[in-house]
Short mmCIF file of C-alpha atoms and ligand atoms in Angstrom, two decimals:
data_model
loop_
_atom_site.label_atom_id
_atom_site.label_comp_id
_atom_site.label_asym_id
_atom_site.label_seq_id
_atom_site.Cartn_x
_atom_site.Cartn_y
_atom_site.Cartn_z
CA MET E 1 -8.00 -41.27 10.68
CA ARG E 2 -5.86 -38.66 9.00
CA PHE E 3 -7.30 -35.69 7.14
CA HIS E 4 -6.63 -36.85 3.62
CA LYS E 5 -10.00 -37.92 2.34
CA ASP E 6 -12.83 -35.81 3.72
CA SER E 7 -13.28 -32.25 2.53
CA ILE E 8 -13.72 -29.51 5.14
CA GLU E 9 -17.34 -29.17 4.13
CA THR E 10 -17.98 -32.87 4.78
CA LEU E 11 -16.24 -32.72 8.16
CA ALA E 12 -18.18 -29.58 9.15
CA GLN E 13 -21.44 -31.25 8.04
CA LYS E 14 -20.66 -34.20 10.31
CA ILE E 15 -20.08 -31.81 13.20
CA TYR E 16 -23.37 -29.95 12.54
CA SER E 17 -25.26 -33.22 12.51
CA GLY E 18 -23.61 -34.48 15.69
CA GLU E 19 -22.02 -37.46 13.91
CA LEU E 20 -18.58 -36.09 14.85
CA ARG E 21 -17.35 -33.89 17.68
CA SER E 22 -14.75 -31.18 17.23
CA THR E 23 -12.95 -32.72 20.21
CA ASP E 24 -12.52 -35.94 18.18
CA LEU E 25 -11.13 -34.06 15.19
CA VAL E 26 -8.74 -32.05 17.35
CA SER E 27 -7.56 -35.17 19.21
CA THR E 28 -6.96 -36.91 15.87
CA SER E 29 -5.01 -33.93 14.69
CA LEU E 30 -2.89 -33.85 17.86
CA ASP E 31 -2.21 -37.61 17.63
CA THR E 32 -1.17 -37.31 13.99
CA ILE E 33 1.17 -34.44 14.82
CA LYS E 34 2.83 -36.67 17.44
CA GLN E 35 3.11 -39.62 15.04
CA THR E 36 4.56 -37.47 12.26
CA SER E 37 6.86 -35.37 14.41
CA LYS E 38 9.89 -36.39 12.31
CA THR E 39 8.74 -33.95 9.63
CA ASN E 40 9.34 -31.10 12.13
CA ALA E 41 6.38 -29.29 10.61
CA PHE E 42 5.39 -27.45 13.77
CA THR E 43 7.18 -24.82 15.84
CA SER E 44 4.50 -25.07 18.54
CA VAL E 45 1.46 -27.25 19.15
CA LEU E 46 -1.42 -25.78 21.15
CA GLU E 47 -2.66 -28.94 22.77
CA GLU E 48 -4.55 -27.59 25.79
CA ARG E 49 -5.86 -24.49 24.09
CA SER E 50 -7.18 -26.33 21.05
CA LEU E 51 -8.92 -29.02 23.12
CA GLU E 52 -10.58 -26.33 25.26
CA ARG E 53 -11.78 -24.49 22.19
CA ALA E 54 -13.04 -27.69 20.59
CA ALA E 55 -15.03 -28.46 23.76
CA GLN E 56 -16.60 -24.98 23.59
CA ILE E 57 -17.64 -25.61 20.00
CA ASP E 58 -19.10 -28.98 20.89
CA HIS E 59 -21.32 -27.23 23.43
CA LEU E 60 -22.90 -24.94 20.84
CA THR E 61 -26.44 -25.64 19.69
CA MET E 62 -26.95 -27.23 16.31
CA LYS E 63 -28.25 -23.89 15.00
CA GLU E 64 -25.19 -22.01 16.24
CA LYS E 65 -22.87 -24.62 14.72
CA GLY E 66 -24.68 -24.32 11.40
CA THR E 67 -23.58 -20.68 11.07
CA LEU E 68 -19.87 -21.61 11.24
CA PRO E 69 -18.39 -22.71 7.90
CA LEU E 70 -15.25 -24.10 9.61
CA CYS E 71 -17.13 -25.45 12.64
CA GLY E 72 -14.61 -27.26 14.86
CA ILE E 73 -12.06 -27.80 12.06
CA PRO E 74 -8.38 -27.91 13.12
CA VAL E 75 -6.19 -25.51 11.13
CA ALA E 76 -2.45 -24.81 11.32
CA VAL E 77 -0.95 -21.34 10.87
CA LYS E 78 2.50 -20.42 9.57
CA ASP E 79 4.63 -19.02 12.36
CA ASN E 80 5.04 -15.58 10.79
CA ILE E 81 1.33 -14.82 11.27
CA CYS E 82 0.51 -13.18 14.61
CA THR E 83 -1.51 -15.13 17.13
CA SER E 84 -2.53 -13.36 20.32
CA GLY E 85 -0.89 -14.86 23.42
CA ILE E 86 0.89 -17.52 21.34
CA PRO E 87 4.56 -17.26 20.33
CA THR E 88 5.09 -16.03 16.78
CA THR E 89 8.74 -16.75 16.11
CA CYS E 90 9.29 -16.46 12.33
CA ALA E 91 11.64 -19.41 13.02
CA SER E 92 14.21 -16.85 14.15
CA LYS E 93 16.25 -16.50 17.30
CA MET E 94 15.28 -12.81 17.06
CA LEU E 95 11.62 -13.58 17.82
CA GLU E 96 12.03 -16.87 19.70
CA ASN E 97 10.22 -15.46 22.76
CA PHE E 98 7.96 -12.95 21.03
CA VAL E 99 4.29 -13.26 22.00
CA PRO E 100 2.06 -10.87 20.04
CA PRO E 101 -0.72 -9.06 21.91
CA TYR E 102 -3.09 -9.33 18.92
CA ASN E 103 -4.27 -11.68 16.19
CA ALA E 104 -3.67 -11.22 12.50
CA THR E 105 -6.92 -10.47 10.65
CA VAL E 106 -6.80 -13.91 9.03
CA VAL E 107 -6.55 -15.62 12.43
CA ASP E 108 -9.55 -13.69 13.78
CA ALA E 109 -11.43 -14.56 10.60
CA LEU E 110 -10.65 -18.28 10.92
CA GLU E 111 -11.69 -18.36 14.57
CA LYS E 112 -14.88 -16.42 13.87
CA ALA E 113 -15.70 -19.06 11.26
CA GLY E 114 -15.32 -21.79 13.91
CA ALA E 115 -11.80 -23.05 13.14
CA VAL E 116 -9.57 -24.36 15.91
CA ILE E 117 -5.95 -23.19 15.63
CA ILE E 118 -3.95 -26.30 16.43
CA GLY E 119 -0.40 -24.99 16.13
CA LYS E 120 2.15 -22.82 14.39
CA THR E 121 4.20 -24.19 11.53
CA ASN E 122 7.87 -24.17 10.62
CA LEU E 123 9.33 -21.89 7.94
CA ASP E 124 12.58 -20.49 6.64
CA GLU E 125 13.67 -17.67 8.95
CA PHE E 126 11.42 -14.65 8.26
CA ALA E 127 10.03 -16.55 5.23
CA MET E 128 13.32 -16.09 3.36
CA GLY E 129 14.11 -19.35 1.62
CA SER E 130 12.91 -22.08 -0.69
CA SER E 131 13.39 -25.21 1.40
CA THR E 132 12.45 -24.67 5.10
CA GLU E 133 15.98 -25.74 5.98
CA ILE E 134 16.99 -22.30 7.25
CA SER E 135 14.89 -22.41 10.43
CA HIS E 136 16.09 -21.73 13.98
CA PHE E 137 14.16 -24.92 14.87
CA GLY E 138 15.86 -27.17 12.31
CA PRO E 139 14.69 -28.22 8.85
CA ALA E 140 11.20 -29.42 8.03
CA ARG E 141 11.22 -32.80 6.27
CA ASN E 142 9.12 -33.96 3.36
CA PRO E 143 6.39 -36.39 4.52
CA HIS E 144 6.92 -38.48 1.37
CA ASN E 145 10.62 -38.95 2.13
CA PRO E 146 12.23 -37.33 5.18
CA ASN E 147 15.60 -36.99 3.46
CA TYR E 148 14.12 -34.44 1.09
CA ILE E 149 13.11 -30.81 1.57
CA THR E 150 9.50 -29.76 1.94
CA GLY E 151 10.15 -26.69 -0.16
CA GLY E 152 9.68 -23.29 1.42
CA SER E 153 9.23 -21.07 3.02
CA SER E 154 5.77 -22.38 4.08
CA GLY E 155 7.21 -25.91 4.28
CA GLY E 156 5.75 -26.62 7.72
CA SER E 157 2.20 -25.80 6.60
CA ALA E 158 2.52 -27.85 3.41
CA ALA E 159 4.00 -30.81 5.33
CA ALA E 160 1.27 -30.61 8.01
CA VAL E 161 -1.45 -30.90 5.34
CA ALA E 162 0.44 -33.58 3.37
CA ASP E 163 0.98 -35.53 6.61
CA GLY E 164 -2.77 -35.51 7.18
CA ALA E 165 -2.30 -33.64 10.47
CA VAL E 166 -4.75 -30.89 9.48
CA PRO E 167 -7.21 -30.50 6.61
CA ALA E 168 -6.03 -26.92 5.97
CA ALA E 169 -3.27 -24.51 6.89
CA LEU E 170 -2.23 -20.95 6.17
CA GLY E 171 1.02 -20.03 4.49
CA SER E 172 2.46 -16.80 3.15
CA ASP E 173 3.84 -16.29 -0.33
CA THR E 174 6.17 -13.48 -1.37
CA GLY E 175 7.92 -15.17 -4.26
CA GLY E 176 6.59 -18.73 -4.29
CA SER E 177 6.50 -19.70 -0.62
CA ILE E 178 3.05 -21.28 -0.77
CA ARG E 179 3.08 -22.62 -4.33
CA GLN E 180 6.49 -24.29 -4.29
CA PRO E 181 6.26 -26.25 -0.99
CA CYS E 182 2.72 -27.35 -1.89
CA SER E 183 4.06 -28.73 -5.14
CA HIS E 184 6.96 -30.49 -3.42
CA CYS E 185 4.64 -32.02 -0.79
CA GLY E 186 1.83 -32.89 -3.23
CA VAL E 187 -0.94 -30.67 -1.82
CA MET E 188 -2.88 -27.65 -3.10
CA GLY E 189 -1.88 -24.07 -2.40
CA LEU E 190 -2.91 -20.65 -3.61
CA LYS E 191 -1.15 -17.32 -3.64
CA PRO E 192 -4.11 -14.94 -3.82
CA THR E 193 -3.90 -11.82 -5.96
CA TYR E 194 -2.10 -9.06 -4.08
CA GLY E 195 -4.61 -7.15 -1.97
CA ARG E 196 -7.19 -9.91 -1.76
CA VAL E 197 -6.19 -10.94 1.78
CA SER E 198 -5.27 -8.56 4.59
CA ARG E 199 -1.62 -8.59 5.63
CA TYR E 200 -2.47 -7.08 9.03
CA GLY E 201 -0.57 -9.24 11.54
CA LEU E 202 1.64 -10.92 8.95
CA VAL E 203 5.26 -10.25 9.90
CA ALA E 204 6.46 -8.21 6.93
CA PHE E 205 9.19 -9.51 4.64
CA ALA E 206 8.67 -7.70 1.31
CA SER E 207 5.49 -5.67 1.68
CA SER E 208 4.76 -5.14 -2.02
CA LEU E 209 4.78 -8.91 -2.62
CA ASP E 210 3.67 -10.65 0.62
CA GLN E 211 0.29 -12.39 0.63
CA ILE E 212 -1.29 -14.90 3.01
CA GLY E 213 -2.99 -17.86 1.34
CA PRO E 214 -4.62 -21.22 1.97
CA ILE E 215 -3.13 -24.73 1.76
CA ALA E 216 -5.40 -27.78 1.62
CA THR E 217 -5.84 -31.12 -0.11
CA ASN E 218 -8.43 -30.03 -2.70
CA VAL E 219 -9.56 -26.98 -4.63
CA ARG E 220 -12.94 -26.65 -2.90
CA ASP E 221 -11.29 -26.35 0.51
CA ILE E 222 -8.92 -23.75 -0.91
CA GLY E 223 -11.96 -21.79 -2.12
CA LEU E 224 -13.74 -22.11 1.21
CA VAL E 225 -10.76 -20.96 3.28
CA LEU E 226 -10.02 -18.12 0.84
CA SER E 227 -13.61 -16.89 1.15
CA ILE E 228 -13.10 -16.61 4.93
CA ILE E 229 -9.65 -15.01 5.03
CA SER E 230 -10.33 -12.49 2.24
CA CYS E 231 -12.66 -10.47 4.47
CA PRO E 232 -12.48 -6.67 4.12
CA GLU E 233 -9.99 -5.01 6.46
CA PRO E 234 -9.51 -1.28 7.14
CA ARG E 235 -6.18 -1.76 8.98
CA ASP E 236 -4.33 -2.83 5.81
CA SER E 237 -4.60 -0.02 3.29
CA THR E 238 -3.57 -2.36 0.45
CA CYS E 239 -6.46 -4.75 1.17
CA SER E 240 -8.93 -4.48 -1.70
CA GLY E 241 -11.96 -5.58 0.32
CA ASN E 242 -12.91 -7.74 -2.63
CA GLN E 243 -13.97 -10.84 -0.70
CA PHE E 244 -13.96 -14.12 -2.61
CA VAL E 245 -17.45 -15.60 -2.57
CA TYR E 246 -17.49 -19.35 -2.15
CA ASP E 247 -20.12 -20.58 -4.56
CA LYS E 248 -20.39 -24.30 -5.12
CA SER E 249 -21.65 -23.79 -8.66
CA LEU E 250 -18.19 -22.40 -9.54
CA PHE E 251 -16.91 -25.94 -9.28
CA GLU E 252 -19.58 -27.29 -11.58
CA GLU E 253 -18.75 -25.04 -14.53
CA LYS E 254 -18.00 -26.98 -17.68
CA PRO E 255 -14.22 -26.99 -18.22
CA GLN E 256 -14.74 -26.68 -22.00
CA THR E 257 -15.26 -22.95 -21.59
CA LEU E 258 -11.67 -22.49 -20.42
CA ARG E 259 -8.82 -21.37 -22.63
CA VAL E 260 -5.43 -22.00 -21.07
CA GLY E 261 -2.16 -20.44 -22.19
CA ILE E 262 1.10 -22.39 -22.20
CA PRO E 263 3.91 -19.84 -21.77
CA ARG E 264 6.71 -20.90 -24.09
CA GLU E 265 9.43 -19.56 -21.76
CA TYR E 266 8.41 -21.80 -18.86
CA PHE E 267 9.06 -24.93 -20.86
CA GLY E 268 12.52 -24.04 -22.14
CA GLU E 269 15.99 -24.79 -20.87
CA GLY E 270 16.56 -25.75 -17.22
CA LEU E 271 13.32 -27.65 -16.77
CA SER E 272 13.93 -31.20 -15.51
CA ASP E 273 12.54 -34.05 -17.61
CA GLU E 274 10.56 -35.31 -14.63
CA VAL E 275 8.70 -32.03 -14.26
CA ARG E 276 8.31 -31.54 -18.02
CA ASN E 277 6.78 -35.01 -18.37
CA ALA E 278 4.40 -34.44 -15.45
CA CYS E 279 3.21 -31.18 -17.05
CA THR E 280 2.81 -32.71 -20.50
CA GLU E 281 0.82 -35.60 -19.05
CA LEU E 282 -1.48 -33.19 -17.23
CA ILE E 283 -1.98 -30.99 -20.29
CA ASP E 284 -2.88 -34.08 -22.34
CA LYS E 285 -5.42 -35.17 -19.71
CA LEU E 286 -7.00 -31.71 -19.69
CA LYS E 287 -7.11 -31.67 -23.50
CA ASP E 288 -9.05 -34.93 -23.34
CA LYS E 289 -11.58 -33.15 -21.12
CA GLY E 290 -12.05 -30.55 -23.83
CA ILE E 291 -9.99 -27.67 -22.40
CA GLN E 292 -8.41 -25.59 -25.14
CA PHE E 293 -4.73 -24.72 -25.01
CA THR E 294 -2.91 -21.96 -26.80
CA GLU E 295 0.77 -20.98 -26.74
CA VAL E 296 1.54 -17.60 -25.19
CA SER E 297 4.76 -15.73 -24.54
CA LEU E 298 6.09 -13.93 -21.45
CA PRO E 299 9.21 -12.38 -22.99
CA ASN E 300 10.39 -10.61 -19.82
CA LEU E 301 10.22 -13.70 -17.64
CA HIS E 302 13.95 -13.96 -18.05
CA TYR E 303 14.32 -10.96 -15.68
CA ALA E 304 11.94 -12.26 -13.03
CA ILE E 305 14.48 -13.73 -10.59
CA SER E 306 16.88 -10.80 -10.62
CA THR E 307 14.00 -8.34 -10.35
CA TYR E 308 12.48 -10.29 -7.49
CA TYR E 309 15.72 -10.47 -5.53
CA VAL E 310 16.35 -6.72 -5.86
CA ILE E 311 12.82 -5.81 -4.76
CA CYS E 312 12.46 -8.35 -1.96
CA THR E 313 15.87 -7.69 -0.42
CA ALA E 314 15.34 -3.92 -0.53
CA GLU E 315 11.98 -4.19 1.20
CA ALA E 316 13.34 -6.75 3.68
CA SER E 317 16.20 -4.48 4.68
CA SER E 318 13.69 -1.74 5.41
CA ASN E 319 11.15 -3.97 7.18
CA LEU E 320 13.72 -5.72 9.34
CA ALA E 321 15.21 -2.45 10.61
CA ARG E 322 12.66 -2.64 13.44
CA TYR E 323 14.50 -5.53 15.15
CA ASP E 324 16.89 -3.47 17.21
CA GLY E 325 16.74 -5.14 20.61
CA VAL E 326 14.31 -2.51 21.91
CA LYS E 327 10.92 -3.03 20.30
CA TYR E 328 10.59 -6.78 19.85
CA GLY E 329 12.06 -10.06 20.99
CA PHE E 330 15.74 -10.76 21.50
CA ARG E 331 18.26 -8.31 23.00
CA ALA E 332 22.00 -9.05 23.24
CA GLU E 333 23.37 -8.86 26.75
CA ASN E 334 26.40 -7.00 28.01
CA ALA E 335 26.65 -4.54 25.13
CA GLY E 336 28.77 -1.53 26.06
CA SER E 337 26.87 1.23 24.25
CA LEU E 338 23.53 1.75 22.53
CA TYR E 339 25.11 1.21 19.11
CA ASP E 340 26.81 -2.00 20.31
CA MET E 341 23.48 -3.22 21.64
CA TYR E 342 21.83 -2.71 18.23
CA ALA E 343 24.71 -4.32 16.36
CA GLU E 344 25.14 -7.28 18.73
CA THR E 345 21.40 -7.94 18.84
CA ARG E 346 21.25 -8.12 15.06
CA ARG E 347 24.50 -10.09 14.79
CA GLN E 348 23.32 -12.73 17.26
CA GLY E 349 19.59 -12.66 16.50
CA PHE E 350 19.54 -13.07 12.71
CA GLY E 351 20.76 -16.10 10.79
CA PRO E 352 23.11 -15.86 7.76
CA GLU E 353 20.41 -15.77 5.04
CA VAL E 354 18.54 -12.93 6.71
CA LYS E 355 21.80 -10.99 7.13
CA ARG E 356 22.70 -11.59 3.48
CA ARG E 357 19.37 -10.16 2.36
CA ILE E 358 19.60 -7.14 4.67
CA MET E 359 23.03 -6.36 3.25
CA LEU E 360 21.94 -6.83 -0.37
CA GLY E 361 18.82 -4.75 0.24
CA THR E 362 20.67 -1.96 2.02
CA TYR E 363 23.09 -1.84 -0.90
CA VAL E 364 20.40 -1.57 -3.60
CA LEU E 365 18.63 1.16 -1.63
CA SER E 366 21.75 3.17 -0.87
CA SER E 367 22.18 6.66 -2.22
CA GLY E 368 23.49 6.54 -5.77
CA TYR E 369 22.30 2.97 -6.32
CA TYR E 370 18.58 3.39 -5.71
CA ASP E 371 17.85 4.46 -9.30
CA ALA E 372 20.13 1.85 -10.80
CA TYR E 373 18.71 -1.08 -8.82
CA TYR E 374 15.46 -0.64 -6.90
CA LEU E 375 13.83 1.81 -9.28
CA LYS E 376 14.97 -0.17 -12.33
CA ALA E 377 13.66 -3.39 -10.79
CA ALA E 378 10.31 -1.75 -10.06
CA LYS E 379 10.07 -0.79 -13.76
CA VAL E 380 11.01 -4.27 -14.93
CA ARG E 381 8.36 -5.69 -12.62
CA THR E 382 5.81 -3.63 -14.55
CA LEU E 383 7.08 -5.16 -17.79
CA VAL E 384 6.73 -8.68 -16.40
CA SER E 385 3.25 -7.83 -15.19
CA ARG E 386 2.33 -6.44 -18.65
CA ASP E 387 3.46 -9.73 -20.19
CA PHE E 388 0.79 -11.45 -18.12
CA ASP E 389 -1.84 -8.84 -19.11
CA ASN E 390 -1.01 -9.51 -22.76
CA ALA E 391 -1.18 -13.26 -22.27
CA PHE E 392 -4.58 -12.91 -20.60
CA SER E 393 -5.94 -11.18 -23.69
CA SER E 394 -5.84 -14.56 -25.43
CA CYS E 395 -6.50 -16.95 -22.53
CA ASP E 396 -8.27 -17.22 -19.17
CA ALA E 397 -5.40 -18.82 -17.28
CA VAL E 398 -1.82 -19.90 -17.81
CA ILE E 399 -0.38 -23.25 -16.85
CA SER E 400 3.20 -23.74 -15.79
CA PRO E 401 5.48 -26.00 -13.80
CA VAL E 402 5.63 -24.80 -10.19
CA ALA E 403 9.39 -25.29 -9.94
CA PRO E 404 12.05 -26.48 -12.40
CA THR E 405 12.88 -29.65 -10.45
CA PRO E 406 11.11 -31.89 -7.93
CA ALA E 407 12.08 -31.59 -4.24
CA PHE E 408 15.84 -31.96 -3.70
CA LYS E 409 17.76 -33.58 -0.83
CA ILE E 410 18.16 -31.75 2.46
CA GLY E 411 21.58 -30.11 2.48
CA GLU E 412 22.02 -30.21 -1.31
CA LYS E 413 21.79 -26.47 -1.97
CA CYS E 414 22.19 -24.98 1.51
CA ASN E 415 25.70 -23.74 0.92
CA ASP E 416 25.01 -22.18 -2.45
CA PRO E 417 22.54 -19.31 -2.07
CA LEU E 418 22.58 -18.50 -5.79
CA GLN E 419 21.53 -22.04 -6.75
CA MET E 420 18.79 -21.81 -4.13
CA TYR E 421 17.57 -18.46 -5.55
CA LEU E 422 17.52 -19.86 -9.09
CA THR E 423 15.03 -22.55 -8.06
CA ASP E 424 12.51 -19.71 -7.56
CA ILE E 425 11.92 -19.12 -11.26
N1 LIG I 1 12.02 -18.54 -2.17
C1 LIG I 1 11.64 -17.17 -2.09
C2 LIG I 1 12.65 -16.40 -1.30
O1 LIG I 1 13.52 -16.99 -0.74
C3 LIG I 1 10.27 -17.09 -1.59
C4 LIG I 1 10.04 -16.51 -0.27
C5 LIG I 1 8.59 -16.29 0.03
O2 LIG I 1 7.72 -16.40 -0.85
N2 LIG I 1 8.32 -15.96 1.27
O3 LIG I 1 12.60 -15.19 -1.23
#
């Protein structure tokens, strides 16, 4: 059995009733991970730990099990989310041997809800990338065709769910890193609204954009996992405390009440025919169900990529200053002076994409350029955000392609960072 068909709720029900044991689910998950290892979705698999935890859950009384919405369910976690006592590498040489002493809030929340963390998943180094090729542990491969990318940076989590190794996983999304790999692997993913989910224990990339979110095979499971990880959290001051309430009746609402906007700009130049046709087909199907569509405009969308790459590199350069060979992880050996130790640690510990972003970010934040780049980008971000506010005055949701093309071949864009960035639109 692979986890493609049953929803989490159904699996949990079977565990409550005794029809299934968590140990069976976890063993299935571990077997599937072994069978699908060519996708390189995992950076570590917690075989012993997860079987022990599953056995503990199986020993609970029926009543105790009934209070756990994720009772005995195996879940995978992106390897930039801290797990106490378990390596959290960010797929970087810099953190290859880093073992956090605490759990991220989302990990505590999952475990409190009865989930079994089965392993950590592959990503682009420090979540910087769109393909999960730029990992210290080698590229993740698309389960549908291993010669193609999974998308990124949460490619390992998306592949693990698409492979049927786990029914749900966590990813993080700064500028598409949940949505795009989920699209390329054919599973569901959600970037929650900023502030909905605590970032405590998420290794920071660009703090004003990073969010943790769920990946699963269906919308109900996404809702269920979101309701658990969006718990209030005093340790992240940007966490709104506005917990999503999982209410089954939400899924029974008549779709006819929805008005959906089609942003003109998303369907213009640069969109591949394959993606355009898939979108048109879907829109037609939804129209048949009675959903109303209306055209909307996001005139500043054109600036989104450049704005994003100014903001995210600036914040990355600041966030990654902490990796100096003293506080965390890797330290270069045989450095002559303190300065050499810092420089050598960063030279050897970071890969080329991370270095590129630190340099770009340091440049846009430097004295004399701050106003011209970072501040300007922050203002343009407000304009882009206002475009969405305006669109939402005439519709409840907008529909768009996730990415301009389907998954591309591994190696196709690796040597051309600009082409890779442009796929993020
Ligand atoms: N592709 C984007 C980037 O490289 C997305 C990263 C992310 O969302 N973590 O920055």
